[in-house]
mmCIF file of C-alpha atoms in Angstrom:
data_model
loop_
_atom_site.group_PDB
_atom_site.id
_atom_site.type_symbol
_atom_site.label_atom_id
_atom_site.label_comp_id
_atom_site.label_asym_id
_atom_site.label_seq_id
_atom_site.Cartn_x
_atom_site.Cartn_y
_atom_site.Cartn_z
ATOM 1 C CA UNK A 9 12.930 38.296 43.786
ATOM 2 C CA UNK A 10 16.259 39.753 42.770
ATOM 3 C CA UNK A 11 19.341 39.153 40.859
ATOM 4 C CA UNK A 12 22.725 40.565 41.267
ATOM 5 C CA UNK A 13 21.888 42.912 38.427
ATOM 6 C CA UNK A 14 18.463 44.050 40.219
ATOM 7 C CA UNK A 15 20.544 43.963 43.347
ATOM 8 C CA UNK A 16 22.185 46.604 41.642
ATOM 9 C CA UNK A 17 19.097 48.702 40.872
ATOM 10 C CA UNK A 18 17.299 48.682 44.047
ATOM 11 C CA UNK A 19 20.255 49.860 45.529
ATOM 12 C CA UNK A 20 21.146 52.888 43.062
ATOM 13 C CA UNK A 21 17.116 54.228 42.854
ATOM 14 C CA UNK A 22 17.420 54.642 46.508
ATOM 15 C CA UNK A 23 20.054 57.149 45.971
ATOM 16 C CA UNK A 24 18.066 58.026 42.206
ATOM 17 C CA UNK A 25 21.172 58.002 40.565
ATOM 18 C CA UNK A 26 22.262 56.165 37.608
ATOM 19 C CA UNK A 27 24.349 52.878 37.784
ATOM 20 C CA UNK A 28 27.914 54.147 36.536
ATOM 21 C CA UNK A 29 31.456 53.396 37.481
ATOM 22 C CA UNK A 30 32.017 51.069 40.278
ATOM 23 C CA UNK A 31 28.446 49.307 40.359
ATOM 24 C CA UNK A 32 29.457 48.328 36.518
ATOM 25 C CA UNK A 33 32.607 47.334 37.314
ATOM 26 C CA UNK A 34 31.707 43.978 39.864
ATOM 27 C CA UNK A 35 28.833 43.667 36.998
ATOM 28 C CA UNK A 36 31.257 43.584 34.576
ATOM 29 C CA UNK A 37 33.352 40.501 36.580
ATOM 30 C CA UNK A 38 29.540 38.794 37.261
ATOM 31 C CA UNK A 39 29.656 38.589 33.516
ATOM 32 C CA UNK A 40 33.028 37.429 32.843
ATOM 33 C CA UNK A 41 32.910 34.890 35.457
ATOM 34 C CA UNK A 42 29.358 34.000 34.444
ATOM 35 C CA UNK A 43 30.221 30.433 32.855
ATOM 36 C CA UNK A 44 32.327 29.412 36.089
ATOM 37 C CA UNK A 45 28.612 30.279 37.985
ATOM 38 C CA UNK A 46 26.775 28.313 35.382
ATOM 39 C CA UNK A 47 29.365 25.227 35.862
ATOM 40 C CA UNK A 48 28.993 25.629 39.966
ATOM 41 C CA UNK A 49 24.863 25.824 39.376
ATOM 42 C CA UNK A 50 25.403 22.726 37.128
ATOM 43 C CA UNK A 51 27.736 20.941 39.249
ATOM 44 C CA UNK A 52 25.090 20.974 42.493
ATOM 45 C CA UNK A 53 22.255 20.780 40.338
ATOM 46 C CA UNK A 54 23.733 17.238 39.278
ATOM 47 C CA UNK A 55 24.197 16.084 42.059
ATOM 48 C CA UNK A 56 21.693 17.434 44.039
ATOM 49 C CA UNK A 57 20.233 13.523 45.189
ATOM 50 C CA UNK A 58 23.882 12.387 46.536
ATOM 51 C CA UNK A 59 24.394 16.177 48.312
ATOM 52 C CA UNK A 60 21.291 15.378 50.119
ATOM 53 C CA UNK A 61 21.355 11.269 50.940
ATOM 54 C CA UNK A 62 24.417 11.711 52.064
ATOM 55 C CA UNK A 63 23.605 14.902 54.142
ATOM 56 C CA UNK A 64 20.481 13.231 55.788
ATOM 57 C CA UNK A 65 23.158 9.923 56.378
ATOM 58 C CA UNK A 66 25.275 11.795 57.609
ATOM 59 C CA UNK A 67 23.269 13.774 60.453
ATOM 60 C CA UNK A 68 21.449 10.491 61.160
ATOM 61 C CA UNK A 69 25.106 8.806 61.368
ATOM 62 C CA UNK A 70 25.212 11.364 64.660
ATOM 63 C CA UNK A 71 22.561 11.222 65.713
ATOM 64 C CA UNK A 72 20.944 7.176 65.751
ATOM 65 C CA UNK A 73 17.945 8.386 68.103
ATOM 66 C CA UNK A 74 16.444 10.222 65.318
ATOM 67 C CA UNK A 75 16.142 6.514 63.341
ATOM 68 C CA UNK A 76 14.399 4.923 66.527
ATOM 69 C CA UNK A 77 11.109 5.027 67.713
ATOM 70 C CA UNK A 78 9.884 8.415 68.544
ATOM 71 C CA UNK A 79 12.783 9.977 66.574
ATOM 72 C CA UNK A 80 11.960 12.493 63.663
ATOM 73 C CA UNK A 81 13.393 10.154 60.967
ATOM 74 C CA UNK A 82 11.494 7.338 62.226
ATOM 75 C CA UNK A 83 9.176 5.479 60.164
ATOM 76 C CA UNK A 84 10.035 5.802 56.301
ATOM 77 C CA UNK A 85 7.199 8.397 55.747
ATOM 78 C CA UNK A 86 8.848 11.088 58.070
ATOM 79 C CA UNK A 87 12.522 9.909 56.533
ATOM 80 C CA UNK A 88 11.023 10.909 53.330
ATOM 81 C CA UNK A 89 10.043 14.621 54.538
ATOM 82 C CA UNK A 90 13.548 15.173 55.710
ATOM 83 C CA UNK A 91 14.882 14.209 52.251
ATOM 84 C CA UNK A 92 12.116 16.052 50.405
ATOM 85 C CA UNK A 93 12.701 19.152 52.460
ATOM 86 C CA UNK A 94 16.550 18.744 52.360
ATOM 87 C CA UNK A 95 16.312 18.473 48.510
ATOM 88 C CA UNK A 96 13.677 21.962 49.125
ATOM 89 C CA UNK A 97 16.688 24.096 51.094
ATOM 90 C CA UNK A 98 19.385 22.682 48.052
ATOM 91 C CA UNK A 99 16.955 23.883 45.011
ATOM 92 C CA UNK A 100 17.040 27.437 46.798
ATOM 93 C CA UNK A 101 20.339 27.507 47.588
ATOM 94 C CA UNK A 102 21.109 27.207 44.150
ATOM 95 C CA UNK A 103 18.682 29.517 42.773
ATOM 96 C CA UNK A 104 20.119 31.872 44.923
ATOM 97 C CA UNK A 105 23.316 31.098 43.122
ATOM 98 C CA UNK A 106 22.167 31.218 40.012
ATOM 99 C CA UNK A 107 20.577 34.891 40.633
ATOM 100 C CA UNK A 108 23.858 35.814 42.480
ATOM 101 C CA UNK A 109 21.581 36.992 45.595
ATOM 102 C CA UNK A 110 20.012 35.963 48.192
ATOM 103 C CA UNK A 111 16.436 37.326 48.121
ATOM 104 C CA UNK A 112 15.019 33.921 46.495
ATOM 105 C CA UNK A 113 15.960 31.732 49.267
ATOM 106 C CA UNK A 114 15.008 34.257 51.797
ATOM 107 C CA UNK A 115 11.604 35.021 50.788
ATOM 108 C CA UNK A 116 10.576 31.918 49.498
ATOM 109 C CA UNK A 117 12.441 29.120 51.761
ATOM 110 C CA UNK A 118 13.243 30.336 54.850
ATOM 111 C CA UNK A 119 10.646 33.249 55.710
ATOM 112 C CA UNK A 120 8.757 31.350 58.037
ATOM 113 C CA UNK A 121 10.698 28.207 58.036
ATOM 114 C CA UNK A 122 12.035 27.918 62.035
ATOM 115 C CA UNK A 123 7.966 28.826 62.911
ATOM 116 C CA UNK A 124 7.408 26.100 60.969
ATOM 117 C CA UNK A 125 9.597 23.759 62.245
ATOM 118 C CA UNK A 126 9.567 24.350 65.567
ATOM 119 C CA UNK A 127 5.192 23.879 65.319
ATOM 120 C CA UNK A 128 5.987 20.472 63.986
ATOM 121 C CA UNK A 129 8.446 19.351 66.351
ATOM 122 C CA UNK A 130 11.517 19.115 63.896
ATOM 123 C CA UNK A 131 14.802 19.606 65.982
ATOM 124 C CA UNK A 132 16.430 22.553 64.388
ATOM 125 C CA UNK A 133 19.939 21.472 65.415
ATOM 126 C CA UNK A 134 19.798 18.033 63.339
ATOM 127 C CA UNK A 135 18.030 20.329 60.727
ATOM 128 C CA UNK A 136 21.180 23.032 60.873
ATOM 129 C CA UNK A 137 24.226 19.848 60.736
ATOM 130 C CA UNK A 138 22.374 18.171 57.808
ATOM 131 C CA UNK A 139 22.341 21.440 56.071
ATOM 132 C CA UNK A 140 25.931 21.922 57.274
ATOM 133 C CA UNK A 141 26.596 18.530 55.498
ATOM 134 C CA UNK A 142 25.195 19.867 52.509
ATOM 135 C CA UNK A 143 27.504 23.012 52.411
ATOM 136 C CA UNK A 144 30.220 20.391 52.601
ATOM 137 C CA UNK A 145 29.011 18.256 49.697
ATOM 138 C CA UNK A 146 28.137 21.410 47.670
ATOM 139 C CA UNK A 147 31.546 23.412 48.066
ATOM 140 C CA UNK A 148 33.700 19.984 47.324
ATOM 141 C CA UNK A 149 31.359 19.305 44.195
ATOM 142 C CA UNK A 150 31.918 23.302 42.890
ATOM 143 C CA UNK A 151 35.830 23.175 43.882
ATOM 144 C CA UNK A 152 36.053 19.662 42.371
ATOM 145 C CA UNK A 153 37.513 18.549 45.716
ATOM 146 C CA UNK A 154 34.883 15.488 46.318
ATOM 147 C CA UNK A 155 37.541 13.172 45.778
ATOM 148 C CA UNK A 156 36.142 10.969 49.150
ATOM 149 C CA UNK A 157 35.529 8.029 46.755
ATOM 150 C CA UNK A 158 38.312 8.617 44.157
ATOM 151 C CA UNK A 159 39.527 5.899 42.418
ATOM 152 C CA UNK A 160 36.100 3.847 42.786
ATOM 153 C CA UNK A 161 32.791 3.359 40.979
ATOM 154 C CA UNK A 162 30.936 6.211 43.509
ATOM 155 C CA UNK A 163 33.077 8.294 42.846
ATOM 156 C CA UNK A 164 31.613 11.794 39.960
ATOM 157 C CA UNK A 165 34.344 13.796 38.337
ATOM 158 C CA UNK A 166 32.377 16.910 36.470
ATOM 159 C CA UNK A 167 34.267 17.431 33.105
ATOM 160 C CA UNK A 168 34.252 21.140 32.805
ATOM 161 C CA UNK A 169 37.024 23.845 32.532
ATOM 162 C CA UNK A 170 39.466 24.062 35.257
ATOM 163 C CA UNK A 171 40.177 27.401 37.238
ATOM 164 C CA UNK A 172 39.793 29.240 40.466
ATOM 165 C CA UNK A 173 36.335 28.456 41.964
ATOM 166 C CA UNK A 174 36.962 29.571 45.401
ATOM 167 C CA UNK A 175 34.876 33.062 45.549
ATOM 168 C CA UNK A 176 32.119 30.799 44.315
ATOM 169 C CA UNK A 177 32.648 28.108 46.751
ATOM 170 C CA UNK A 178 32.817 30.909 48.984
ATOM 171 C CA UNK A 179 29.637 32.309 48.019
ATOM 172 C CA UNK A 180 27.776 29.371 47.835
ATOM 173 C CA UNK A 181 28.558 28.542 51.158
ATOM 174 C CA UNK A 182 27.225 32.055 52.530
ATOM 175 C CA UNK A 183 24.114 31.060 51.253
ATOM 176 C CA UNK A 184 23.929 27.798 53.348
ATOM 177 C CA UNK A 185 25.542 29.836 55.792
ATOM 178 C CA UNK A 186 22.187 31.825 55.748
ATOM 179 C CA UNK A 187 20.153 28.759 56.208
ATOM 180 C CA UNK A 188 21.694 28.028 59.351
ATOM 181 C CA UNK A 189 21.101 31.036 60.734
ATOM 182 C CA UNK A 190 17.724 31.233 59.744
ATOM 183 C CA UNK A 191 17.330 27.887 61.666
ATOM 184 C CA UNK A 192 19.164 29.048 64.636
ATOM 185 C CA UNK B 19 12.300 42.297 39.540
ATOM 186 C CA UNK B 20 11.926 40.954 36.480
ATOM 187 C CA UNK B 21 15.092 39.884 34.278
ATOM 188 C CA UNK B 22 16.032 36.832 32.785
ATOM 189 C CA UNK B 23 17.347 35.220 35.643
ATOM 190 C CA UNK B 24 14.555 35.705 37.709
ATOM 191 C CA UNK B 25 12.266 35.150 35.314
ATOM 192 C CA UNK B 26 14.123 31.359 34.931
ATOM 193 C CA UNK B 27 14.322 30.939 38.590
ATOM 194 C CA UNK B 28 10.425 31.538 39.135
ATOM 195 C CA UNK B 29 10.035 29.283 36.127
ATOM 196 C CA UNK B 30 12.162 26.390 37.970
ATOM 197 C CA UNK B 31 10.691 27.003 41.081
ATOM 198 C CA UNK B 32 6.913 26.665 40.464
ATOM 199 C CA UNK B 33 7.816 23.469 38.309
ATOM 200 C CA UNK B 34 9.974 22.246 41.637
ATOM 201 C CA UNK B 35 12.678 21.658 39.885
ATOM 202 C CA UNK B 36 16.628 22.163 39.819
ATOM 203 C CA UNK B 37 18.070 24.845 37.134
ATOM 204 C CA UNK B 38 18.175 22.774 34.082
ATOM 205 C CA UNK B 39 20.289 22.833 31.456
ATOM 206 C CA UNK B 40 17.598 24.843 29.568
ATOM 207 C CA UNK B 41 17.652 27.035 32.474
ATOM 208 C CA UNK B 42 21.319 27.912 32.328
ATOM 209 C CA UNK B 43 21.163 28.011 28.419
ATOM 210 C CA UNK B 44 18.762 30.995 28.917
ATOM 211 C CA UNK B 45 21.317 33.139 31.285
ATOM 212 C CA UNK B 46 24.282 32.259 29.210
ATOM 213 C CA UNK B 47 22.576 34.098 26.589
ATOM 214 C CA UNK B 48 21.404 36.776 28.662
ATOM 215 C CA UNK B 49 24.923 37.218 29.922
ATOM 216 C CA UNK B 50 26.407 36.770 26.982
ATOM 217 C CA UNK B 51 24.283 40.330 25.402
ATOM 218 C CA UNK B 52 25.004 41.805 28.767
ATOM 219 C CA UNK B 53 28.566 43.744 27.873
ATOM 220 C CA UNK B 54 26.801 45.230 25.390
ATOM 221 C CA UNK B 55 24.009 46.593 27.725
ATOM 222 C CA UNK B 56 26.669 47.493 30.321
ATOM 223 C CA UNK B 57 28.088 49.231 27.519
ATOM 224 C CA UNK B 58 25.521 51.603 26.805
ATOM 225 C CA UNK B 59 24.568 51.503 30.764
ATOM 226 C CA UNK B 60 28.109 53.154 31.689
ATOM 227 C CA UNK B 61 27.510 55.402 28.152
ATOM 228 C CA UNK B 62 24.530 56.208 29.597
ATOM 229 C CA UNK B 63 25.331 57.131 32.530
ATOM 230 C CA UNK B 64 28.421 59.495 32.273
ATOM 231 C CA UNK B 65 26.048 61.525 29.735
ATOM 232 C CA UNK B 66 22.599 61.753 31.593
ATOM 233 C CA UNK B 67 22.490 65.695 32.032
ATOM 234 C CA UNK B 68 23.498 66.442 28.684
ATOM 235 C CA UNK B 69 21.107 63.818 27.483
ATOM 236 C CA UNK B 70 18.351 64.692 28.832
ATOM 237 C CA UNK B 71 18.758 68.350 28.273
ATOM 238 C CA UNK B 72 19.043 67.933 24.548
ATOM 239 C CA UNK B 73 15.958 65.777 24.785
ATOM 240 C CA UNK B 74 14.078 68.446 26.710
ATOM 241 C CA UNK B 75 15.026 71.339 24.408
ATOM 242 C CA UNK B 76 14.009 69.365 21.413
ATOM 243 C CA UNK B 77 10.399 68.690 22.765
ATOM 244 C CA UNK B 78 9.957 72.778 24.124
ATOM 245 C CA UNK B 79 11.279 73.422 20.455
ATOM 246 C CA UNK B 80 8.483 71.291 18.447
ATOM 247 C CA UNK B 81 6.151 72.649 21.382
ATOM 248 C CA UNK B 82 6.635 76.223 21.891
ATOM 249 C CA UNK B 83 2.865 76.181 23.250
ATOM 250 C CA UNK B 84 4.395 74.913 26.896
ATOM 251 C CA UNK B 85 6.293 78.147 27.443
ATOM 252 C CA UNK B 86 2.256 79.625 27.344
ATOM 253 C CA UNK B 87 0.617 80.993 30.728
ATOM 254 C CA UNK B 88 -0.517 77.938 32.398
ATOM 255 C CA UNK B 89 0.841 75.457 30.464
ATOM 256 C CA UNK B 90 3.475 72.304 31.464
ATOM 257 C CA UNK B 91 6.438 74.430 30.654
ATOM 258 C CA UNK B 92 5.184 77.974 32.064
ATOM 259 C CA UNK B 93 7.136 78.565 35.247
ATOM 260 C CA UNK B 94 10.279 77.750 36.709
ATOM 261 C CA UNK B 95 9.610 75.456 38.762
ATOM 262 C CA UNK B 96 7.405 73.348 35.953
ATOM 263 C CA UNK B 97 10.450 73.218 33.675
ATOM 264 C CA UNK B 98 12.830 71.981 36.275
ATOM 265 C CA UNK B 99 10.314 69.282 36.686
ATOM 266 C CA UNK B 100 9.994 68.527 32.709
ATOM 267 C CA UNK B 101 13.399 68.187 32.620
ATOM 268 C CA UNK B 102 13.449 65.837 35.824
ATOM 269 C CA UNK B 103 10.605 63.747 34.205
ATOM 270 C CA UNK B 104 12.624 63.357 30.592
ATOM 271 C CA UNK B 105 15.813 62.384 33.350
ATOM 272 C CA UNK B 106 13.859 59.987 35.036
ATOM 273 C CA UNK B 107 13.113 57.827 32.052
ATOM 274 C CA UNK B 108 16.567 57.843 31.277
ATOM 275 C CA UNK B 109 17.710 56.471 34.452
ATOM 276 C CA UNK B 110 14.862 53.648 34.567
ATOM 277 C CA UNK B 111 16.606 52.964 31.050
ATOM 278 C CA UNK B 112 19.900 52.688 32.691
ATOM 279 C CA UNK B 113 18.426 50.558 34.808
ATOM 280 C CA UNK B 114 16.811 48.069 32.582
ATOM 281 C CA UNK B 115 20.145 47.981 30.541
ATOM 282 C CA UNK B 116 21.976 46.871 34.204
ATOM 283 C CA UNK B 117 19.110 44.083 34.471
ATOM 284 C CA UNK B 118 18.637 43.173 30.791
ATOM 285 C CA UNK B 119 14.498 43.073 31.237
ATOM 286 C CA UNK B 120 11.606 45.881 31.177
ATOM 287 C CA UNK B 121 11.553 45.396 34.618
ATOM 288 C CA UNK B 122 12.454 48.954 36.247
ATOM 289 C CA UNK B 123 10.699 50.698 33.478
ATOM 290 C CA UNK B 124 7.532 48.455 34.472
ATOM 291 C CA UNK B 125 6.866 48.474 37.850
ATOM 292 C CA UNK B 126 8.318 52.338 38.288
ATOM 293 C CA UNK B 127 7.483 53.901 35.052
ATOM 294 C CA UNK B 128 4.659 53.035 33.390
ATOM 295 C CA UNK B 129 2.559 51.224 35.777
ATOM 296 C CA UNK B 130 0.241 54.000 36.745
ATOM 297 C CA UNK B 131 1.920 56.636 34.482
ATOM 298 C CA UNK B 132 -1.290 57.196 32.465
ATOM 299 C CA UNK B 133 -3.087 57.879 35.292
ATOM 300 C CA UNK B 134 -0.455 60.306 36.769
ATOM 301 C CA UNK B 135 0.095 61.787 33.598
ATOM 302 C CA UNK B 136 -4.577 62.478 33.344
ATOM 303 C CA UNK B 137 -4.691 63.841 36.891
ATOM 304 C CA UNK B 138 -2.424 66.243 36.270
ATOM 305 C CA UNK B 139 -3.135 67.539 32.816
ATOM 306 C CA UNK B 140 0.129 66.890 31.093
ATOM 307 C CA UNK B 141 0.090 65.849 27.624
ATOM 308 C CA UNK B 142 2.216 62.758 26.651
ATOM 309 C CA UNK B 143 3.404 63.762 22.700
ATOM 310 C CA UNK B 144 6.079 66.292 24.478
ATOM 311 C CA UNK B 145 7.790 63.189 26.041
ATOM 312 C CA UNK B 146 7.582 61.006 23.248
ATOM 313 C CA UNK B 147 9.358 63.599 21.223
ATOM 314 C CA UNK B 148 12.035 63.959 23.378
ATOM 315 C CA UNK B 149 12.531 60.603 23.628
ATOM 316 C CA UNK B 150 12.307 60.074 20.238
ATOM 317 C CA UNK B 151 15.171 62.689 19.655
ATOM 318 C CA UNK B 152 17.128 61.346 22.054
ATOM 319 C CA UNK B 153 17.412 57.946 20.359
ATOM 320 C CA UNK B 154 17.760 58.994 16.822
ATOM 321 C CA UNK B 155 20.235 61.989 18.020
ATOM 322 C CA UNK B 156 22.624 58.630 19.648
ATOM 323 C CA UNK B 157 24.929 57.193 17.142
ATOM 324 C CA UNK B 158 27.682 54.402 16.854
ATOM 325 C CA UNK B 159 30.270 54.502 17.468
ATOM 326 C CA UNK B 160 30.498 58.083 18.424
ATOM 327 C CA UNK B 161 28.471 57.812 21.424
ATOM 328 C CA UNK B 162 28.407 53.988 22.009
ATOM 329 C CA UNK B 163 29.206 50.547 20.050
ATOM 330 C CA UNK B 164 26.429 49.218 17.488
ATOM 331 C CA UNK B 165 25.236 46.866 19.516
ATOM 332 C CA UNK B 166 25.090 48.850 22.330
ATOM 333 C CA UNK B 167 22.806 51.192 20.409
ATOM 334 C CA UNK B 168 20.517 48.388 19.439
ATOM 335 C CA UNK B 169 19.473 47.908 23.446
ATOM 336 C CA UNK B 170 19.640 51.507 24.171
ATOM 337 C CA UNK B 171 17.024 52.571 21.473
ATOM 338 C CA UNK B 172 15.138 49.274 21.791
ATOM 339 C CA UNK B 173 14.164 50.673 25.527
ATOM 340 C CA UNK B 174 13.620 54.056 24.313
ATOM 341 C CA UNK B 175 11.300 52.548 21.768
ATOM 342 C CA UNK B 176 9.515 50.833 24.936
ATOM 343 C CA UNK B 177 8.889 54.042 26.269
ATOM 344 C CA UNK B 178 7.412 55.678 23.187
ATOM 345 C CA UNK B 179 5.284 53.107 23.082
ATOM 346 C CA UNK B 180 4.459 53.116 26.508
ATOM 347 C CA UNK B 181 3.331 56.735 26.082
ATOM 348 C CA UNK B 182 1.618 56.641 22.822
#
């Protein structure tokens, strides 16, 4: 497993120089922005059980035959999988935001994964929207743009420091971005 | 590779759990050390020849013995490769100062540095001298900042140690 820092290594012992110069410098701005990553980890973290129930709702909100007999969310006990393994894909995602790199979620969620599916029988296009959902949920709840329920009891305002999230956002969302593809 | 972050993540993961606010605790303080490591990682760096030169003189000098007929230092080629040895340690230092763990200097340096060092006959007090000079030879804030210094020797010290 790497971090952005390790990242960093790997990439300079293949040449076997030192890190100097440039390398440092988008270090340096991984520091300096390293609260705002902290607050963006925190604010999925948080919320991690509405990003999922409501990304499960939603694909099943598409897609009714999946709550019907013979679907894959039909009786409670296969419902539950889908929200345990939804909740499974989140935790990496934001590992792998934490770390500032991917390797995490690759090696440990989704090496393997569409086999997986596939041998059980989950659709992997229901699997890919919910996870779309999530990407949703997660980017509006870093940005601070979930304001769906504003104004009413559902509705979570984070209180942390305002300022420009979007190359966060941007990077969380390359991360689900990665699930997908790894489903597809 | 091991660092704090990873080290948290693995921590999180076999526990199943979301980063806590423990969790993110831990890299704040990791990150907040870091400018200081990058510090003496960029220092580090721009200096490497010059570095390890003065390191490698310094051990030939307290072990003229080398320069003998078939010892470590005796040919050409052999001190070209004493000098690359002292220069690899200080770039798996720069590295650990980028990642803020042992981790480079573990899995590429020492694991399996005893043996290497057996098979081929090489004794280990020249290194630890030169890295010895090399981190009482550094000083704030001519070369780098205090703190700076405090990480930079604290590795060296893990190599010494590693080699002693």
């Amino acid at each position: 497993m790497l971090d952005a820092f390790s990242r960093a290594v790997i990439n300079a012992d293949s040449k076997t120089a030192c890190i100097g110069g440039d390398e440092l410098a988008s270090l340096r701005s991984f520091i300096s922005e390293g609260n705002k990553r902290l607050d963006a980890v925190n604010a999925v973290a948080s919320n991690a059980s509405c990003i999922v129930s409501d990304s499960v709702a939603g694909m099943i909100c598409e897609n009714q035959g999946l709550i019907q007999a013979g679907g894959n969310c039909y009786p409670n006990r296969r419902m539950a999988a889908c929200l345990r393994d939804g909740e499974i894909i989140l935790r990496y995602v934001t590992y792998a935001l934490l770390a500032g790199d991917a390797s995490v979620l690759e090696d440990r969620c989704l090496n393997g994964l569409k086999e997986t599916y596939i041998a059980l029988g989950v659709p992997l296009g229901s699997s890919a929207r919910a996870v779309g959902i999530m990407k949703a949920c997660a980017v509006a709840h870093i940005n601070q743009t979930n304001s769906m329920y504003s104004g009413s009891s559902k509705y979570r305002k984070m209180e942390t420091a305002q300022g420009d999230c979007s190359s966060l956002a941007a990077e969380c969302a390359s991360y689900f971005d990665r699930v997908i593809g790894g489903l597809s | 590779m091991k660092s704090v972050v990873t080290t948290v993540v693995s921590a999180a993961d076999s526990a199943g759990r979301f980063p806590s606010s423990s969790d993110l605790e831990s890299v704040q303080g990791s990150l907040q050390r870091a400018n200081a490591r990058l510090e003496a990682a960029e220092k580090l760096a721009n200096g490497i020849d010059a570095v390890a030169k003065e390191g490698y003189d310094a051990c030939i000098k307290k072990y003229p013995y080398l320069n003998n007929e078939g010892e470590a230092n005796s040919t050409e080629v052999f001190k070209e490769k004493c000098l690359r040895d002292i220069k690899h340690y200080l770039r798996l230092i720069n590295y650990c100062l980028v990642v803020g763990g042992t981790g480079p200097l573990d899995e590429w340096g020492i694991a399996g540095q005893r043996e290497v060092y057996r098979a081929l006959n090489l004794p280990t007090a020249p290194y630890v001298e030169a890295m010895r000079f090399t981190r009482d030879r550094a000083c704030a804030p001519r070369d780098m900042s205090a703190q700076a210094l405090v990480e930079f020797r604290g590795l060296i010290d893990y190599v010494i140690n590693s080699l002693s």
